[in-house]
């Protein structure tokens, strides 16, 4: 199952820092895309749909480290 999460950051510079960290992220293989003039980052990854989604939890923690919030 393909999962997507979108995060909003206070500036495009912070969003790019988050994006660059994900390029070398050891937790899971993710695809990223900048949106909303560079203030948002959409993250896509594969989830098997069983059990707890640790990738989502790790992404949320990393985004929070950069003062990012998940948006719908």
XYZ file of C-alpha atoms in Angstrom:
72
model
C 0.000 0.000 0.000
C 1.344 3.416 -0.944
C 1.204 5.925 1.920
C 1.565 9.688 1.591
C 2.089 12.303 4.267
C 2.400 16.045 3.782
C 4.313 18.268 6.205
C 4.283 22.061 6.457
C 7.312 24.034 7.650
C 7.841 27.636 8.761
C 10.139 28.400 5.837
C 11.273 26.909 2.558
C 14.802 26.678 3.966
C 13.659 24.435 6.831
C 11.577 22.335 4.427
C 14.696 21.818 2.300
C 16.694 20.715 5.360
C 14.012 18.111 6.090
C 14.019 17.031 2.448
C 17.816 16.682 2.398
C 17.774 14.566 5.552
C 15.320 12.210 3.885
C 17.628 11.750 0.885
C 20.026 9.821 3.130
C 17.448 8.467 5.575
C 18.310 4.960 6.814
C 14.823 4.115 8.168
C 12.918 3.530 4.921
C 12.983 4.246 1.218
C 10.878 7.343 0.592
C 10.031 9.617 -2.333
C 9.703 13.335 -1.682
C 8.298 16.370 -3.428
C 8.273 20.075 -2.533
C 4.885 21.795 -2.669
C 3.260 25.112 -1.722
C 6.138 27.317 -2.822
C 8.662 25.134 -1.007
C 6.967 25.291 2.414
C 5.461 21.786 2.229
C 7.045 18.398 1.655
C 5.039 15.408 0.473
C 6.552 12.066 1.471
C 5.497 8.793 -0.192
C 6.515 5.297 0.877
C 5.335 1.695 0.778
C 3.560 0.271 3.839
C 2.464 -3.353 4.040
C -0.707 -2.382 5.910
C -0.065 -4.743 8.784
C 0.731 -3.709 12.331
C 2.006 -0.355 13.471
C 3.406 2.014 10.825
C 6.850 2.751 12.265
C 7.850 4.703 9.151
C 5.044 7.193 9.773
C 6.058 7.557 13.413
C 9.703 8.151 12.469
C 8.694 10.709 9.812
C 6.541 12.557 12.342
C 9.459 12.685 14.799
C 11.873 13.932 12.146
C 9.415 16.605 10.983
C 8.826 17.709 14.587
C 12.597 18.072 15.001
C 12.390 20.653 12.188
C 9.223 22.251 13.649
C 7.111 20.727 10.862
C 3.475 19.749 11.160
C 1.480 17.166 9.270
C -1.243 18.714 7.113
C -4.122 17.114 5.267
